[in-house]
Amino acid sequence: MSLTRATRSELTKQFSTSLWWVLALVLVAWVGSTAAGLAAVFAAGASGALGDAAQGPQLPAELIPPMVYSLATAVGYVFPLLIGALLVTGEFRHQTLTPTFLATPRRGVALGGKIVAGIVVGLLFALVALVSTVVPGAGILAAFGVDTQLQDADTWAMVGRMVIAFPLWVLIGIGVGTLVRSQVGAVVGVIAFTQFIEPILRVVAGLVDGLDAVTQYLPGAASDALAGASIYTGMVGGETQSLEWWAGGLVLLAYAVVFLGLGHLLSWRRDVS
């Protein structure tokens, strides 16, 4: 079977189940509500709408729009990561990998089909996430009189970089799923790392001198660097060290290549029952 047919087969598997649109709905609700809430809080603080007696978190007005829009990746990256992991671990859990390999004996082609299909799904989720953050975020900022910066080329360049980040996260997820194999293990590991371990490390790095030189190479930090903005700007006081956007993209790509390579060498070529 050719790579084209393998990709078509993987896309059929992905879109013939309810998993993708259920995750997309959760993505919309999660990042949309987060973007709307934080846009209101920071815009109210910057505009003085809360009054002198109840000032909210302070952030320079020019930093609020990119911070709000970047929530698409800063918060939403767990979804393409899960999609990638489930794309592989679902085959192990439901024991459909054997017929997959029978239909596509060349395992490199079978994995390549998943990679291409994952990129397509990642682009779709990027569109969903960006609409969910930019539309409500810009609307609320405008209501408070804060410049939405939608007329700036830099804003749309950031949006374009976030579109690139989503497929990279799917590829990392495919690599993780190939290595771990267990669907429960992969999902628990992804959630634990993205929602607890890395956020805690990055918050601590903002408080401990020199630690951010290390944590800037974590995958979430690299993704934020690629986007060019981060929620951690508003969460952590002071300046934290960050990679250039192109370096963040290369680090994220390196994670994808390493996980996919290790998964192919150590797990994908093993016998399946």
mmCIF file with all atom_site columns, N, CA, C and O in Angstrom, residues 209-236:
data_model
loop_
_atom_site.group_PDB
_atom_site.id
_atom_site.type_symbol
_atom_site.label_atom_id
_atom_site.label_alt_id
_atom_site.label_comp_id
_atom_site.label_asym_id
_atom_site.label_entity_id
_atom_site.label_seq_id
_atom_site.pdbx_PDB_ins_code
_atom_site.Cartn_x
_atom_site.Cartn_y
_atom_site.Cartn_z
_atom_site.occupancy
_atom_site.B_iso_or_equiv
_atom_site.pdbx_formal_charge
_atom_site.auth_seq_id
_atom_site.auth_comp_id
_atom_site.auth_asym_id
_atom_site.auth_atom_id
_atom_site.pdbx_PDB_model_num
ATOM 1   N N  . ASP A 1 209 ? 16.479 32.192 40.076 1.00 0.00 ? 209 ASP A N  1
ATOM 2   C CA . ASP A 1 209 ? 17.424 32.721 39.091 1.00 0.00 ? 209 ASP A CA 1
ATOM 3   C C  . ASP A 1 209 ? 18.171 31.602 38.385 1.00 0.00 ? 209 ASP A C  1
ATOM 4   O O  . ASP A 1 209 ? 18.705 30.686 39.025 1.00 0.00 ? 209 ASP A O  1
ATOM 5   N N  . GLY A 1 210 ? 18.203 31.684 37.058 1.00 0.00 ? 210 GLY A N  1
ATOM 6   C CA . GLY A 1 210 ? 18.981 30.749 36.258 1.00 0.00 ? 210 GLY A CA 1
ATOM 7   C C  . GLY A 1 210 ? 18.248 29.497 35.837 1.00 0.00 ? 210 GLY A C  1
ATOM 8   O O  . GLY A 1 210 ? 18.652 28.838 34.866 1.00 0.00 ? 210 GLY A O  1
ATOM 9   N N  . LEU A 1 211 ? 17.157 29.145 36.512 1.00 0.00 ? 211 LEU A N  1
ATOM 10  C CA . LEU A 1 211 ? 16.455 27.899 36.179 1.00 0.00 ? 211 LEU A CA 1
ATOM 11  C C  . LEU A 1 211 ? 15.732 28.001 34.846 1.00 0.00 ? 211 LEU A C  1
ATOM 12  O O  . LEU A 1 211 ? 15.555 26.996 34.148 1.00 0.00 ? 211 LEU A O  1
ATOM 13  N N  . ASP A 1 212 ? 15.337 29.217 34.467 1.00 0.00 ? 212 ASP A N  1
ATOM 14  C CA . ASP A 1 212 ? 14.632 29.377 33.202 1.00 0.00 ? 212 ASP A CA 1
ATOM 15  C C  . ASP A 1 212 ? 15.533 29.099 32.001 1.00 0.00 ? 212 ASP A C  1
ATOM 16  O O  . ASP A 1 212 ? 15.041 28.845 30.898 1.00 0.00 ? 212 ASP A O  1
ATOM 17  N N  . ALA A 1 213 ? 16.846 29.113 32.203 1.00 0.00 ? 213 ALA A N  1
ATOM 18  C CA . ALA A 1 213 ? 17.767 28.751 31.119 1.00 0.00 ? 213 ALA A CA 1
ATOM 19  C C  . ALA A 1 213 ? 17.625 27.285 30.748 1.00 0.00 ? 213 ALA A C  1
ATOM 20  O O  . ALA A 1 213 ? 17.957 26.881 29.629 1.00 0.00 ? 213 ALA A O  1
ATOM 21  N N  . VAL A 1 214 ? 17.120 26.483 31.689 1.00 0.00 ? 214 VAL A N  1
ATOM 22  C CA . VAL A 1 214 ? 16.883 25.059 31.443 1.00 0.00 ? 214 VAL A CA 1
ATOM 23  C C  . VAL A 1 214 ? 15.450 24.825 31.004 1.00 0.00 ? 214 VAL A C  1
ATOM 24  O O  . VAL A 1 214 ? 15.195 24.123 30.017 1.00 0.00 ? 214 VAL A O  1
ATOM 25  N N  . THR A 1 215 ? 14.494 25.412 31.718 1.00 0.00 ? 215 THR A N  1
ATOM 26  C CA . THR A 1 215 ? 13.082 25.146 31.435 1.00 0.00 ? 215 THR A CA 1
ATOM 27  C C  . THR A 1 215 ? 12.628 25.719 30.092 1.00 0.00 ? 215 THR A C  1
ATOM 28  O O  . THR A 1 215 ? 11.582 25.314 29.578 1.00 0.00 ? 215 THR A O  1
ATOM 29  N N  . GLN A 1 216 ? 13.398 26.635 29.519 1.00 0.00 ? 216 GLN A N  1
ATOM 30  C CA . GLN A 1 216 ? 13.017 27.168 28.215 1.00 0.00 ? 216 GLN A CA 1
ATOM 31  C C  . GLN A 1 216 ? 13.074 26.102 27.117 1.00 0.00 ? 216 GLN A C  1
ATOM 32  O O  . GLN A 1 216 ? 12.487 26.278 26.048 1.00 0.00 ? 216 GLN A O  1
ATOM 33  N N  . TYR A 1 217 ? 13.738 24.985 27.409 1.00 0.00 ? 217 TYR A N  1
ATOM 34  C CA . TYR A 1 217 ? 13.812 23.895 26.436 1.00 0.00 ? 217 TYR A CA 1
ATOM 35  C C  . TYR A 1 217 ? 12.743 22.832 26.655 1.00 0.00 ? 217 TYR A C  1
ATOM 36  O O  . TYR A 1 217 ? 12.701 21.839 25.927 1.00 0.00 ? 217 TYR A O  1
ATOM 37  N N  . LEU A 1 218 ? 11.883 23.008 27.640 1.00 0.00 ? 218 LEU A N  1
ATOM 38  C CA . LEU A 1 218 ? 10.752 22.107 27.802 1.00 0.00 ? 218 LEU A CA 1
ATOM 39  C C  . LEU A 1 218 ? 9.808  22.276 26.614 1.00 0.00 ? 218 LEU A C  1
ATOM 40  O O  . LEU A 1 218 ? 9.734  23.355 26.006 1.00 0.00 ? 218 LEU A O  1
ATOM 41  N N  . PRO A 1 219 ? 9.062  21.242 26.241 1.00 0.00 ? 219 PRO A N  1
ATOM 42  C CA . PRO A 1 219 ? 8.233  21.333 25.019 1.00 0.00 ? 219 PRO A CA 1
ATOM 43  C C  . PRO A 1 219 ? 7.197  22.439 25.064 1.00 0.00 ? 219 PRO A C  1
ATOM 44  O O  . PRO A 1 219 ? 6.995  23.149 24.075 1.00 0.00 ? 219 PRO A O  1
ATOM 45  N N  . GLY A 1 220 ? 6.518  22.621 26.211 1.00 0.00 ? 220 GLY A N  1
ATOM 46  C CA . GLY A 1 220 ? 5.531  23.692 26.295 1.00 0.00 ? 220 GLY A CA 1
ATOM 47  C C  . GLY A 1 220 ? 6.159  25.058 26.182 1.00 0.00 ? 220 GLY A C  1
ATOM 48  O O  . GLY A 1 220 ? 5.604  25.966 25.544 1.00 0.00 ? 220 GLY A O  1
ATOM 49  N N  . ALA A 1 221 ? 7.322  25.241 26.800 1.00 0.00 ? 221 ALA A N  1
ATOM 50  C CA . ALA A 1 221 ? 8.036  26.512 26.714 1.00 0.00 ? 221 ALA A CA 1
ATOM 51  C C  . ALA A 1 221 ? 8.506  26.772 25.285 1.00 0.00 ? 221 ALA A C  1
ATOM 52  O O  . ALA A 1 221 ? 8.459  27.908 24.796 1.00 0.00 ? 221 ALA A O  1
ATOM 53  N N  . ALA A 1 222 ? 8.964  25.729 24.612 1.00 0.00 ? 222 ALA A N  1
ATOM 54  C CA . ALA A 1 222 ? 9.385  25.880 23.217 1.00 0.00 ? 222 ALA A CA 1
ATOM 55  C C  . ALA A 1 222 ? 8.195  26.246 22.331 1.00 0.00 ? 222 ALA A C  1
ATOM 56  O O  . ALA A 1 222 ? 8.319  27.065 21.413 1.00 0.00 ? 222 ALA A O  1
ATOM 57  N N  . SER A 1 223 ? 7.036  25.655 22.617 1.00 0.00 ? 223 SER A N  1
ATOM 58  C CA . SER A 1 223 ? 5.827  25.975 21.864 1.00 0.00 ? 223 SER A CA 1
ATOM 59  C C  . SER A 1 223 ? 5.428  27.434 22.067 1.00 0.00 ? 223 SER A C  1
ATOM 60  O O  . SER A 1 223 ? 5.057  28.130 21.113 1.00 0.00 ? 223 SER A O  1
ATOM 61  N N  . ASP A 1 224 ? 5.511  27.915 23.315 1.00 0.00 ? 224 ASP A N  1
ATOM 62  C CA . ASP A 1 224 ? 5.206  29.321 23.585 1.00 0.00 ? 224 ASP A CA 1
ATOM 63  C C  . ASP A 1 224 ? 6.200  30.248 22.886 1.00 0.00 ? 224 ASP A C  1
ATOM 64  O O  . ASP A 1 224 ? 5.830  31.322 22.396 1.00 0.00 ? 224 ASP A O  1
ATOM 65  N N  . ALA A 1 225 ? 7.467  29.832 22.853 1.00 0.00 ? 225 ALA A N  1
ATOM 66  C CA . ALA A 1 225 ? 8.472  30.631 22.156 1.00 0.00 ? 225 ALA A CA 1
ATOM 67  C C  . ALA A 1 225 ? 8.167  30.701 20.663 1.00 0.00 ? 225 ALA A C  1
ATOM 68  O O  . ALA A 1 225 ? 8.311  31.752 20.037 1.00 0.00 ? 225 ALA A O  1
ATOM 69  N N  . LEU A 1 226 ? 7.738  29.585 20.097 1.00 0.00 ? 226 LEU A N  1
ATOM 70  C CA . LEU A 1 226 ? 7.361  29.558 18.677 1.00 0.00 ? 226 LEU A CA 1
ATOM 71  C C  . LEU A 1 226 ? 6.198  30.514 18.424 1.00 0.00 ? 226 LEU A C  1
ATOM 72  O O  . LEU A 1 226 ? 6.204  31.264 17.442 1.00 0.00 ? 226 LEU A O  1
ATOM 73  N N  . ALA A 1 227 ? 5.205  30.495 19.314 1.00 0.00 ? 227 ALA A N  1
ATOM 74  C CA . ALA A 1 227 ? 4.063  31.408 19.161 1.00 0.00 ? 227 ALA A CA 1
ATOM 75  C C  . ALA A 1 227 ? 4.504  32.856 19.331 1.00 0.00 ? 227 ALA A C  1
ATOM 76  O O  . ALA A 1 227 ? 4.012  33.751 18.641 1.00 0.00 ? 227 ALA A O  1
ATOM 77  N N  . GLY A 1 228 ? 5.406  33.094 20.274 1.00 0.00 ? 228 GLY A N  1
ATOM 78  C CA . GLY A 1 228 ? 5.891  34.441 20.510 1.00 0.00 ? 228 GLY A CA 1
ATOM 79  C C  . GLY A 1 228 ? 5.213  35.148 21.668 1.00 0.00 ? 228 GLY A C  1
ATOM 80  O O  . GLY A 1 228 ? 5.459  36.336 21.903 1.00 0.00 ? 228 GLY A O  1
ATOM 81  N N  . ALA A 1 229 ? 4.359  34.438 22.401 1.00 0.00 ? 229 ALA A N  1
ATOM 82  C CA . ALA A 1 229 ? 3.693  35.009 23.574 1.00 0.00 ? 229 ALA A CA 1
ATOM 83  C C  . ALA A 1 229 ? 3.286  33.862 24.481 1.00 0.00 ? 229 ALA A C  1
ATOM 84  O O  . ALA A 1 229 ? 3.207  32.709 24.053 1.00 0.00 ? 229 ALA A O  1
ATOM 85  N N  . SER A 1 230 ? 3.000  34.199 25.756 1.00 0.00 ? 230 SER A N  1
ATOM 86  C CA . SER A 1 230 ? 2.692  33.146 26.717 1.00 0.00 ? 230 SER A CA 1
ATOM 87  C C  . SER A 1 230 ? 1.885  33.685 27.883 1.00 0.00 ? 230 SER A C  1
ATOM 88  O O  . SER A 1 230 ? 2.063  34.834 28.306 1.00 0.00 ? 230 SER A O  1
ATOM 89  N N  . ILE A 1 231 ? 1.015  32.859 28.433 1.00 0.00 ? 231 ILE A N  1
ATOM 90  C CA . ILE A 1 231 ? 0.254  33.197 29.626 1.00 0.00 ? 231 ILE A CA 1
ATOM 91  C C  . ILE A 1 231 ? 1.176  33.404 30.812 1.00 0.00 ? 231 ILE A C  1
ATOM 92  O O  . ILE A 1 231 ? 0.849  34.122 31.762 1.00 0.00 ? 231 ILE A O  1
ATOM 93  N N  . TYR A 1 232 ? 2.376  32.813 30.777 1.00 0.00 ? 232 TYR A N  1
ATOM 94  C CA . TYR A 1 232 ? 3.304  32.950 31.891 1.00 0.00 ? 232 TYR A CA 1
ATOM 95  C C  . TYR A 1 232 ? 3.812  34.382 32.031 1.00 0.00 ? 232 TYR A C  1
ATOM 96  O O  . TYR A 1 232 ? 4.336  34.764 33.070 1.00 0.00 ? 232 TYR A O  1
ATOM 97  N N  . THR A 1 233 ? 3.634  35.192 30.971 1.00 0.00 ? 233 THR A N  1
ATOM 98  C CA . THR A 1 233 ? 3.972  36.613 31.061 1.00 0.00 ? 233 THR A CA 1
ATOM 99  C C  . THR A 1 233 ? 3.143  37.295 32.141 1.00 0.00 ? 233 THR A C  1
ATOM 100 O O  . THR A 1 233 ? 3.627  38.153 32.879 1.00 0.00 ? 233 THR A O  1
ATOM 101 N N  . GLY A 1 234 ? 1.867  36.884 32.242 1.00 0.00 ? 234 GLY A N  1
ATOM 102 C CA . GLY A 1 234 ? 1.001  37.485 33.234 1.00 0.00 ? 234 GLY A CA 1
ATOM 103 C C  . GLY A 1 234 ? 1.021  36.779 34.574 1.00 0.00 ? 234 GLY A C  1
ATOM 104 O O  . GLY A 1 234 ? 0.641  37.355 35.590 1.00 0.00 ? 234 GLY A O  1
ATOM 105 N N  . MET A 1 235 ? 1.474  35.518 34.596 1.00 0.00 ? 235 MET A N  1
ATOM 106 C CA . MET A 1 235 ? 1.458  34.733 35.828 1.00 0.00 ? 235 MET A CA 1
ATOM 107 C C  . MET A 1 235 ? 2.691  34.941 36.680 1.00 0.00 ? 235 MET A C  1
ATOM 108 O O  . MET A 1 235 ? 2.642  34.870 37.901 1.00 0.00 ? 235 MET A O  1
ATOM 109 N N  . VAL A 1 236 ? 3.832  35.158 36.025 1.00 0.00 ? 236 VAL A N  1
ATOM 110 C CA . VAL A 1 236 ? 5.105  35.225 36.734 1.00 0.00 ? 236 VAL A CA 1
ATOM 111 C C  . VAL A 1 236 ? 5.639  36.640 36.677 1.00 0.00 ? 236 VAL A C  1
ATOM 112 O O  . VAL A 1 236 ? 5.711  37.251 35.603 1.00 0.00 ? 236 VAL A O  1
#
